GROMACS .gro file of C-alpha atoms in nm:
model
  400
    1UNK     CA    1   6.464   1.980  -1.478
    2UNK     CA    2   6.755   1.976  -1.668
    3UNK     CA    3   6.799   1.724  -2.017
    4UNK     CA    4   7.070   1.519  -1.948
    5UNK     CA    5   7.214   1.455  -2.294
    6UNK     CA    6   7.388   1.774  -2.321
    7UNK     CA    7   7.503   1.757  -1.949
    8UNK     CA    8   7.657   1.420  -1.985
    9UNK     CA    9   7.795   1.465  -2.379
   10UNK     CA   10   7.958   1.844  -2.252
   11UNK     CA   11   8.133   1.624  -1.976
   12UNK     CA   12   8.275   1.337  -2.167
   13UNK     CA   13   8.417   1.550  -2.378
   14UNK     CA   14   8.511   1.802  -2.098
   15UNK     CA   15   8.683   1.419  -1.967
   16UNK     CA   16   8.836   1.348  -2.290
   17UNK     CA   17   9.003   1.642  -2.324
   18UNK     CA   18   9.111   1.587  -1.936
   19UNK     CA   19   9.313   1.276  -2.054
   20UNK     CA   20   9.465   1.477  -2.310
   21UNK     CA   21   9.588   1.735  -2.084
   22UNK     CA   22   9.749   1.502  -1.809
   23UNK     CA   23   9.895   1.289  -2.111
   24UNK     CA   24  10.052   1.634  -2.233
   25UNK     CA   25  10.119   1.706  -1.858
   26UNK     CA   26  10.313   1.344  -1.828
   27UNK     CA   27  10.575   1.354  -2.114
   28UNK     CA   28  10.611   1.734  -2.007
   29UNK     CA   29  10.710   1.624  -1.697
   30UNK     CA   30  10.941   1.338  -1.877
   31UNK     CA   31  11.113   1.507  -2.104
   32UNK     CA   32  11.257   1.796  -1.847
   33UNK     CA   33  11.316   1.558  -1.514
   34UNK     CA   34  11.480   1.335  -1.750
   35UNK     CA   35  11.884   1.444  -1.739
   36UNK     CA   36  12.067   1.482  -2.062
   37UNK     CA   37  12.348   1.135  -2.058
   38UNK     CA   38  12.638   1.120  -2.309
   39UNK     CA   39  12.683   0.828  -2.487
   40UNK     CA   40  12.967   0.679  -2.366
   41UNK     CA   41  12.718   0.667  -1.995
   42UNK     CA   42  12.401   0.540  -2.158
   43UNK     CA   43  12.306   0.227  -1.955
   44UNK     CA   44  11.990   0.057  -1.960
   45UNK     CA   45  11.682   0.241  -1.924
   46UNK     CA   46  11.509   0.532  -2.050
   47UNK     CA   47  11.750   0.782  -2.191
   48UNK     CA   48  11.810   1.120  -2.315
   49UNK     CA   49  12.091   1.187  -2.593
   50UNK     CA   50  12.201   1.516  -2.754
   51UNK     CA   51  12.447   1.456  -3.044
   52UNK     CA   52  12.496   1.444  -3.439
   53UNK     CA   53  12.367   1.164  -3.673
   54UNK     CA   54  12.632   1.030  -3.848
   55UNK     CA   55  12.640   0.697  -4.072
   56UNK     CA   56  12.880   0.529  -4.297
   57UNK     CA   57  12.668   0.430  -4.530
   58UNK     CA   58  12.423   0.732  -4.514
   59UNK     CA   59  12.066   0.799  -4.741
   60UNK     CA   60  11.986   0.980  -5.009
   61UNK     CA   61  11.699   1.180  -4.983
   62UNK     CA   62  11.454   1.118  -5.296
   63UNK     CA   63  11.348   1.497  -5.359
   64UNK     CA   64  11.670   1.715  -5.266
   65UNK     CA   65  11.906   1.484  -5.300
   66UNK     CA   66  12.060   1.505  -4.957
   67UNK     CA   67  12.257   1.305  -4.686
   68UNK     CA   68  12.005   1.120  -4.429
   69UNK     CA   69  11.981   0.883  -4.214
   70UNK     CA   70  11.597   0.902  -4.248
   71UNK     CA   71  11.363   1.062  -4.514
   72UNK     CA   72  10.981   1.099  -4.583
   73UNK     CA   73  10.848   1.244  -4.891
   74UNK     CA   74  10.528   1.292  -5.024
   75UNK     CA   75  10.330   1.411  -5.397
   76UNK     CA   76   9.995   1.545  -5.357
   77UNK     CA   77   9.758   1.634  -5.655
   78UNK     CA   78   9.533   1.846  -5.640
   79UNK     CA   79   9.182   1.839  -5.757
   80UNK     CA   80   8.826   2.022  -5.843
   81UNK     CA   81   8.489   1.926  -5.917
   82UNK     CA   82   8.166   2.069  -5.917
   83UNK     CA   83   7.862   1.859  -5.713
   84UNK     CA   84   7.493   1.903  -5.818
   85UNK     CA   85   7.246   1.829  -5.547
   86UNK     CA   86   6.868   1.782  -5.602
   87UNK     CA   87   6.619   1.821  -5.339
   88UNK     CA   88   6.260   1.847  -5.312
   89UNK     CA   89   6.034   2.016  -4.995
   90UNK     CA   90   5.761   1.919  -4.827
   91UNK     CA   91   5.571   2.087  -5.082
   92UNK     CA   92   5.690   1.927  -5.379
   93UNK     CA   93   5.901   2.146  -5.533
   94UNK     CA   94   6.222   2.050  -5.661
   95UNK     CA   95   6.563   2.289  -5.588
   96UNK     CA   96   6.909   2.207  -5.736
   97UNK     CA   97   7.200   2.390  -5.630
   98UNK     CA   98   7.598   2.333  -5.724
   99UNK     CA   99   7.912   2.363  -5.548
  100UNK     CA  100   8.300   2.348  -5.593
  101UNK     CA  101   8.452   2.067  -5.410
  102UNK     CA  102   8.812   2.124  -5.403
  103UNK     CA  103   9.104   1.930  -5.246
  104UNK     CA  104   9.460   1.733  -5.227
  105UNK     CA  105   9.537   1.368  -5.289
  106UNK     CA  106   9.830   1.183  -5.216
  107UNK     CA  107   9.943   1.011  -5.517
  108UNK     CA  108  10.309   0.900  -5.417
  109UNK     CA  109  10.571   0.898  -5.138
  110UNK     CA  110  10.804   0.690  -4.890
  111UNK     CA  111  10.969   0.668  -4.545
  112UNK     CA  112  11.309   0.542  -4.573
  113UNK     CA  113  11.505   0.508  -4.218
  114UNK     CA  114  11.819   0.332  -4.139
  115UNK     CA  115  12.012   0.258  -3.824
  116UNK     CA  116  12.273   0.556  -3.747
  117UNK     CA  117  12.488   0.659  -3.485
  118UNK     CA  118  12.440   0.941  -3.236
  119UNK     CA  119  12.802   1.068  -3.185
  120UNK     CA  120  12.868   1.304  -2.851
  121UNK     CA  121  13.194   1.409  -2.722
  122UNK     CA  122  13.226   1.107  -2.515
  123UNK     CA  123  13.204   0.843  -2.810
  124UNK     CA  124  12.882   0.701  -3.022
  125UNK     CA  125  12.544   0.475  -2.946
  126UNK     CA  126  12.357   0.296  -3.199
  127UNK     CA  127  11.999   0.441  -3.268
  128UNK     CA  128  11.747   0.232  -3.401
  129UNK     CA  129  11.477   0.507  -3.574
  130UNK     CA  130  11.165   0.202  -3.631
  131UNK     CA  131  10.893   0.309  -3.439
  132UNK     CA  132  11.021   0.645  -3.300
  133UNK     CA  133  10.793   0.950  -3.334
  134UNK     CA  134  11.033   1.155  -3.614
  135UNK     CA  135  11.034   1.517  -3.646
  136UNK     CA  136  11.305   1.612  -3.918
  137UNK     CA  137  11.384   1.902  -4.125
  138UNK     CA  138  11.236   1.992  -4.394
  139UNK     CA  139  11.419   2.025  -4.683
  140UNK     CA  140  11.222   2.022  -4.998
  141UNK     CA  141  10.834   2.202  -5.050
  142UNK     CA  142  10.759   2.302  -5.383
  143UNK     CA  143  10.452   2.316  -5.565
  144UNK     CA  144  10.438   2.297  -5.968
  145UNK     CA  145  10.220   2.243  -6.284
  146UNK     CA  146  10.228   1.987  -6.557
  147UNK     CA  147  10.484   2.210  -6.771
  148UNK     CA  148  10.759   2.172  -6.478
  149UNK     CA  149  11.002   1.904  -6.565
  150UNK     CA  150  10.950   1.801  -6.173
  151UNK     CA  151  10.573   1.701  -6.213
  152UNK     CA  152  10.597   1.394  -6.415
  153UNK     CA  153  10.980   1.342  -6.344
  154UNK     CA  154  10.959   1.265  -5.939
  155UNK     CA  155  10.562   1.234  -5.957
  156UNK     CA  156  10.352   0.950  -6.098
  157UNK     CA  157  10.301   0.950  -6.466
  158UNK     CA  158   9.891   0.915  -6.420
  159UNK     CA  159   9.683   1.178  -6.270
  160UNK     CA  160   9.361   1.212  -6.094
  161UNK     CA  161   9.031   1.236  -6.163
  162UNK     CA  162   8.925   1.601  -6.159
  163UNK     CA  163   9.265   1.696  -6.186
  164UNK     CA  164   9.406   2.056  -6.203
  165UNK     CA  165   9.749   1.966  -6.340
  166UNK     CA  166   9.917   2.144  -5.980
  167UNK     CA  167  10.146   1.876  -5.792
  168UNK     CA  168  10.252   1.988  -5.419
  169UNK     CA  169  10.572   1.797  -5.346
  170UNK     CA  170  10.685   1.774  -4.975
  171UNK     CA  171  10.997   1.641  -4.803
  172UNK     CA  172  11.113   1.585  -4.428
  173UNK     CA  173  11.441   1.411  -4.341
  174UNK     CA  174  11.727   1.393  -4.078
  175UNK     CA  175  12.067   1.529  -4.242
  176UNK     CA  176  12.349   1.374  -4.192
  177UNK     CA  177  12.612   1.537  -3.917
  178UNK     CA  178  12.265   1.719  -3.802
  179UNK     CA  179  12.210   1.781  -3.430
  180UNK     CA  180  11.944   1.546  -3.266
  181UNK     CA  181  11.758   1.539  -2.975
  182UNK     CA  182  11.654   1.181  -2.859
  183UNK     CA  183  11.433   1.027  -2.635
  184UNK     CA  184  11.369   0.672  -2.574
  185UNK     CA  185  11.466   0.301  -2.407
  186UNK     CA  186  11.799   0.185  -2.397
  187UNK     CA  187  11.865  -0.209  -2.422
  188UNK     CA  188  12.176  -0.377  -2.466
  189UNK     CA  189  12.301  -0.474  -2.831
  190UNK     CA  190  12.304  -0.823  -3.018
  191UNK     CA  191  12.589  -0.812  -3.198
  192UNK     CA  192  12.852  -0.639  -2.933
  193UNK     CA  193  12.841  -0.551  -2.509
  194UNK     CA  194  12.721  -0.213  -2.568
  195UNK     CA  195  12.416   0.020  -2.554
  196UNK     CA  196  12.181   0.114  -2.805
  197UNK     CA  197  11.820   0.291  -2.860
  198UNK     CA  198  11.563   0.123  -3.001
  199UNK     CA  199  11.157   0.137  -2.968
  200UNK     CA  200  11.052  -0.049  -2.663
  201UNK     CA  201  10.648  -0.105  -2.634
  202UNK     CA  202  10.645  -0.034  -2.270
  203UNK     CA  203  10.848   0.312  -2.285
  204UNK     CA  204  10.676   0.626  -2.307
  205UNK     CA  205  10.850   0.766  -2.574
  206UNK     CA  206  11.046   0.750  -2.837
  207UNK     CA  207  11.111   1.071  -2.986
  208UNK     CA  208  11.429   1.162  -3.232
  209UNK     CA  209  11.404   1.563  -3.352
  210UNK     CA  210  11.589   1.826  -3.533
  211UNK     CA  211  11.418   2.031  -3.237
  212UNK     CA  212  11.563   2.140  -2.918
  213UNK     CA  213  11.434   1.994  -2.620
  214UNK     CA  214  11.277   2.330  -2.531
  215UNK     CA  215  11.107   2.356  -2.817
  216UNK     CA  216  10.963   1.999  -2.747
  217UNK     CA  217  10.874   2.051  -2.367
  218UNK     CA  218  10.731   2.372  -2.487
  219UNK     CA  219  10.492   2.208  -2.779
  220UNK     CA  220  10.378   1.998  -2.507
  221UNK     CA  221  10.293   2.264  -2.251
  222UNK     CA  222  10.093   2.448  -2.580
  223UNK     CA  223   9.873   2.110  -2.618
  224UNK     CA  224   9.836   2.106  -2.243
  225UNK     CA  225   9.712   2.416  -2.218
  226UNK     CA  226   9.522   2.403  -2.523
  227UNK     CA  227   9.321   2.087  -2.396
  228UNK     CA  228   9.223   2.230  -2.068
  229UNK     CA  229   9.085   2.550  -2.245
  230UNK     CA  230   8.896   2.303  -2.395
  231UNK     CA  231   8.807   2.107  -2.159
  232UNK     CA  232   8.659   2.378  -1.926
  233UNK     CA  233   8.433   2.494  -2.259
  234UNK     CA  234   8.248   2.213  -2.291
  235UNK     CA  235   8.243   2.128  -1.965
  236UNK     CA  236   8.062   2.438  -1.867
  237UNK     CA  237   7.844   2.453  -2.247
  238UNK     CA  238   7.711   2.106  -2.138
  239UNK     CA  239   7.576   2.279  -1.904
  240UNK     CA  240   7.478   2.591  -2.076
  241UNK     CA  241   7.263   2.432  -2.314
  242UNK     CA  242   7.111   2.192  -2.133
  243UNK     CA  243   6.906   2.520  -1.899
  244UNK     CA  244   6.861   2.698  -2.247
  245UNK     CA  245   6.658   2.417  -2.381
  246UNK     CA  246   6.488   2.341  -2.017
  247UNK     CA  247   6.461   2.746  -1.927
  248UNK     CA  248   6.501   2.942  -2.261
  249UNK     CA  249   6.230   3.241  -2.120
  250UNK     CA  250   6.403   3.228  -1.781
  251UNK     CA  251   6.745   3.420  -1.687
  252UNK     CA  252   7.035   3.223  -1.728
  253UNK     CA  253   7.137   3.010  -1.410
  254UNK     CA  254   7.507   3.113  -1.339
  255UNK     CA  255   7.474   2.924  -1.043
  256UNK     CA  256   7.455   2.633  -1.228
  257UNK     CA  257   7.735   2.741  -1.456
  258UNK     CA  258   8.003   2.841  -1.159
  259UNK     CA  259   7.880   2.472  -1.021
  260UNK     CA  260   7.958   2.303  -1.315
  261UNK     CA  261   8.326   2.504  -1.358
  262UNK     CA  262   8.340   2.420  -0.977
  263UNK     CA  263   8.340   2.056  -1.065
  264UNK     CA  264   8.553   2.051  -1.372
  265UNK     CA  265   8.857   2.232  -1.161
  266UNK     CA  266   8.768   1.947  -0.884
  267UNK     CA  267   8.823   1.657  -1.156
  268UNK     CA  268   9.121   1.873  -1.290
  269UNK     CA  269   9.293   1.944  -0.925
  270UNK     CA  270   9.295   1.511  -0.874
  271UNK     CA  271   9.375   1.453  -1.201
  272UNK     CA  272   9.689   1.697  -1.178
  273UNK     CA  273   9.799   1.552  -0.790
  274UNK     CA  274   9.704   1.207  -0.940
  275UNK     CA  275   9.980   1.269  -1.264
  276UNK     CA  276  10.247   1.430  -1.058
  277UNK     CA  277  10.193   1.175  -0.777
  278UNK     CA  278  10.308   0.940  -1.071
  279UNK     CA  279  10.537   1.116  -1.206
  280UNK     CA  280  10.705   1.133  -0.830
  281UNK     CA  281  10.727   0.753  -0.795
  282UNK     CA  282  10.897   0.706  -1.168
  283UNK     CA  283  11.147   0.980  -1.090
  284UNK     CA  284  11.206   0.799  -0.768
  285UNK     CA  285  11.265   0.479  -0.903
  286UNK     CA  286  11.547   0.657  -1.164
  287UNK     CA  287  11.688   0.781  -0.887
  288UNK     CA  288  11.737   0.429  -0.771
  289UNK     CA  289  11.850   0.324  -1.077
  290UNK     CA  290  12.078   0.566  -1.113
  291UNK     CA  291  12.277   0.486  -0.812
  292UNK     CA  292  12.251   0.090  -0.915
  293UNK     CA  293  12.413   0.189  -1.238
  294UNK     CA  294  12.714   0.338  -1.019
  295UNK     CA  295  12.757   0.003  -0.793
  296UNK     CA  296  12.746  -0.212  -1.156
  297UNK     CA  297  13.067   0.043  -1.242
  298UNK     CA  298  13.255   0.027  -0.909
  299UNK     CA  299  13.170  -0.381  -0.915
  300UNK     CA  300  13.306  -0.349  -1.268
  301UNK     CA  301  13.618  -0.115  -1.157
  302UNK     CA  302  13.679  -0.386  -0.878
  303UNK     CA  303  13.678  -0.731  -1.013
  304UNK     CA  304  13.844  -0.613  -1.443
  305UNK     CA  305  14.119  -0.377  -1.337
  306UNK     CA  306  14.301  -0.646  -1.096
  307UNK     CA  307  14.253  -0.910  -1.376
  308UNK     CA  308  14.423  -0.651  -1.628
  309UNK     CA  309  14.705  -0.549  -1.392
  310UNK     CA  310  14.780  -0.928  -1.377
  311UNK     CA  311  14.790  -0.962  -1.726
  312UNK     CA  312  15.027  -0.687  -1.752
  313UNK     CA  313  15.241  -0.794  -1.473
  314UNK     CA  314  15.269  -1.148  -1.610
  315UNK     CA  315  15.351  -0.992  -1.988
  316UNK     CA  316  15.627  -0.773  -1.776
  317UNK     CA  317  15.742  -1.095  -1.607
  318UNK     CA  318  15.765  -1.280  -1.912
  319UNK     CA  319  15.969  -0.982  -2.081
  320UNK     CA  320  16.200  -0.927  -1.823
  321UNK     CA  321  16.284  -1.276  -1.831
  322UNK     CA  322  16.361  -1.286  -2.237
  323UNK     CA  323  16.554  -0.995  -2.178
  324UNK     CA  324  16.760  -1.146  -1.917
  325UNK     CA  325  16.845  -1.463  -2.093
  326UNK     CA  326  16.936  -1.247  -2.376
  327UNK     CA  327  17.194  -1.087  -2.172
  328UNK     CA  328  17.320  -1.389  -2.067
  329UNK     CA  329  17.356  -1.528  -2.373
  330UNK     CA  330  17.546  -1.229  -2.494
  331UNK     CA  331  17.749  -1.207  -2.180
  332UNK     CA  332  17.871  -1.565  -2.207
  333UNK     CA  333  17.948  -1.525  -2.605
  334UNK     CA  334  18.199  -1.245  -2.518
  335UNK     CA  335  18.375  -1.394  -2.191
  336UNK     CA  336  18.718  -1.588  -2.265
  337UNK     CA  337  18.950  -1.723  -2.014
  338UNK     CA  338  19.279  -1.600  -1.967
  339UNK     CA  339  19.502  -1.611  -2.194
  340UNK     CA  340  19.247  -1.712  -2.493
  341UNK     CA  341  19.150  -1.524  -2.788
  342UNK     CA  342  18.782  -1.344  -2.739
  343UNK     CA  343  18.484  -1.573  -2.874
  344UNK     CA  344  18.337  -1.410  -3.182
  345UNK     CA  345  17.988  -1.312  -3.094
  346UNK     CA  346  17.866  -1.484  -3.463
  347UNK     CA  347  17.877  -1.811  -3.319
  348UNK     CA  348  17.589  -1.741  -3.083
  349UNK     CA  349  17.403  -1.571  -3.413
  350UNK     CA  350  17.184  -1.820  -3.495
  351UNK     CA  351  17.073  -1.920  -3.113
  352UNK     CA  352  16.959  -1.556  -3.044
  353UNK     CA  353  16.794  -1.475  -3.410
  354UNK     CA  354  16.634  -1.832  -3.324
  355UNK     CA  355  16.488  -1.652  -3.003
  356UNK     CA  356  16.400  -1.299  -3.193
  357UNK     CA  357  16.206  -1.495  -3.469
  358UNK     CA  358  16.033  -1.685  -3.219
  359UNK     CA  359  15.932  -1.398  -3.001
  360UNK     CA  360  15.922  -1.145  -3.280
  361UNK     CA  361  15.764  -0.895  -3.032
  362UNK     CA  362  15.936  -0.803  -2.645
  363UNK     CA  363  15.791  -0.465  -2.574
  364UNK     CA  364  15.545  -0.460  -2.317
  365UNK     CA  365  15.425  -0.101  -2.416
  366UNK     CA  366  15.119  -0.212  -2.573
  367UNK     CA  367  14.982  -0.391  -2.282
  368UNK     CA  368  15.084  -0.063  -2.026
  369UNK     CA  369  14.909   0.144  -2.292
  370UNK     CA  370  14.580  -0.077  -2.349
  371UNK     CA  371  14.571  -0.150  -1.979
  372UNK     CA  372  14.593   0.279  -1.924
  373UNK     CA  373  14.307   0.291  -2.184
  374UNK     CA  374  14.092   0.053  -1.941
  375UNK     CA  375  14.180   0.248  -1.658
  376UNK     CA  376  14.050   0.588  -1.843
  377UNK     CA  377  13.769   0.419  -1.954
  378UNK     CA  378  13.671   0.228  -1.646
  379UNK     CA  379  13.704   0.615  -1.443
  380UNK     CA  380  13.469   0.753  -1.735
  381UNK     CA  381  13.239   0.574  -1.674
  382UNK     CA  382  13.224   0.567  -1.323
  383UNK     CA  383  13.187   0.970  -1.329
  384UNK     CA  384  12.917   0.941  -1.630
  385UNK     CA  385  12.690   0.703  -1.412
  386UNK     CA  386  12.772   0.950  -1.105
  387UNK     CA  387  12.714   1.226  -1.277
  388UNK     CA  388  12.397   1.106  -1.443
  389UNK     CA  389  12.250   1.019  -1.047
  390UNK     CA  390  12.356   1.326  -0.902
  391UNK     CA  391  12.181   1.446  -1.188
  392UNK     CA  392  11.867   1.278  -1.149
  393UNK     CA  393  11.859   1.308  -0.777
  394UNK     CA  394  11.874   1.672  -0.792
  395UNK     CA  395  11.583   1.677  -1.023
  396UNK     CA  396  11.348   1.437  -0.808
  397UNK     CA  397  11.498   1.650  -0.503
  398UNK     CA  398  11.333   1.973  -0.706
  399UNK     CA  399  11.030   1.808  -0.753
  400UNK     CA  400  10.988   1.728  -0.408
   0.00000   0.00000   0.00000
């Protein structure tokens, strides 16, 4: 009979590494059935964003002294000491023995992030980095000894115990104008009506990179790969060890191996229909709320652009009115009866600057122009939210 413990620890690690591989397997799956939006058509929901990081009032980066939005840095010491051990056998005697123990501590650092704006070619959306899973560029890594100006002069001024004098300093950040990829919920500001991303505790992700999102999908496909390698390892060595230690002067039992491989592609196969069942069902749902997005901007198209064209018409009304009395005015200030001298047009001065300083402004231009600007914007976003579902629908149509 076989001992259990090494069946039953080779398969809850073999599980563990299961749930490591479907996780990989679900924001795989995210990250490319998720479509690409532009700024000006985030709405609210999860989102993907491609754009630059710009800011106004930007960081600056502690080590290299560069434009960010966001910045870690980090010193690290390192360190080496020699360890005596004393032990004694079962006979008494006494054996000492030494080793190096060498290694790095972390004797300073920071993360700095600020709020920035992702900038497209359809406009900007607020980004709110706390929380978000960061991968930046980096863009200082030097290491040094005590005589370098840089060891005391952006490191502590105490070292370690067991110190070597050899600092390691380390910097990450987000440049400024640098292309981002982004990842994560979109909610609706406090300040203004707009859009903005910020970390939600019931979205998946939130991810802002330097990377591409190839390069991210593809890191993700490496772990997921990686963990089912593993997986099937232990899964099987459970196994394996457990009929060495019950059977070592016996042949080995591949039966018993292929069985236990056998059930691990089993858990795997429900485990992989179970995660893209899932995955399914959430695409489905975007798909939904894709197309809701679209009736929110036709409803929005139907019931602001007559309420603007009002405005306008009224503002035209009111102009063509002025203008008319104007006329009038001037018309009646140069007619004479027969027979009478013409009425000098001064006398009627003061009545019509009266009217010019009152109404300083009778162009209607700006309204036709700001009402035009509506109607471009209202159409943009009508496409952007069309665009995005056609989008998404062709994705979950894929999938299918």
């Amino acid at each position: 009979m076989l001992p259990l413990l090494p069946v039953i620890l080779g398969s809850l690690i073999a599980l563990g590494c299961l749930f490591g591989a479907f996780r990989a397997l679900r924001h795989k799956r995210l990250i490319d059935d998720l479509p690409t939006s532009k700024a000006q058509g985030v709405f609210i929901g999860m989102a993907e964003l491609k754009g630059t990081a710009e800011s106004e009032e930007p960081l600056t980066s502690y080590l290299a002294r560069e434009r960010c939005v966001q910045n870690d840095w980090s010193v690290e010491e390192h360190w080496q000491r020699i360890v005596t051990t004393t032990t004694t056998d079962a006979k008494g005697h006494t054996h000492t023995s030494t080793r190096i123990e060498t290694g790095w501590t972390r004797v300073g650092g920071e993360k700095r992030a600020i709020p920035f704006y992702l900038q497209d070619d359809t406009g900007v959306i607020r980004i709110v980095p706390e929380g978000a899973n960061i991968h930046g560029n980096t863009v200082f890594d030097k290491a040094c000894s005590r005589g370098d100006p840089l060891y005391y002069g952006k490191g502590p001024a105490h070292e370690i115990l067991n110190t070597t004098h050899k600092r390691r300093f380390r910097e990450t950040a987000l440049p400024l104008h640098a292309v981002l990829y982004i990842m994560g919920q979109a909610r609706e500001r406090q300040d203004i009506v707009a859009a903005e991303i910020a970390r939600d505790k019931d979205a998946q992700m939130f991810i802002i990179s330097t990377h591409s999102e190839k390069q991210i999908s593809g890191s993700y496909n490496l772990w997921l790969w990686l963990w089912l390698v593993f997986g099937a390892i232990f899964a099987v060595a459970g196994v394996v060890v457990a009929d060495r230690v019950a059977n070592p002067m016996f042949p080995a039992s591949w039966q018993l191996y292929l069985l236990a491989a056998a059930a691990f592609l089993v858990v795997l196969s429900l485990g992989w229909v179970w995660t893209v069942y899932n995955s399914l069902i959430n695409l489905h749902h975007r798909v939904e709320q894709g197309w809701s997005q679209v009736e929110v901007q036709l409803k929005r198209r139907h019931d602001l652009i007559p309420n603007l064209v009002q405005v306008v018409q009224a503002y035209r009304r009111y102009e063509h009115e002025t203008q008319e009395v104007l006329a009038e005015l001037r018309r009646q200030a140069e007619a004479n009866p027969p027979g009478v001298a013409g009425t000098d047009f001064k006398g009627v001065a003061p009545l019509l600057q009266a009217v010019i300083e009152r109404y300083p402004e009778l162009k209607a231009g700006g309204q036709f122009l700001a009402l035009q600007k509506s109607l471009a914007d209202t159409e943009q976003r009508i496409a952007l939210a069309r665009d995005y579902f056609n989008n998404i629908a062709t994705f979950y149509n894929t999938r299918l």
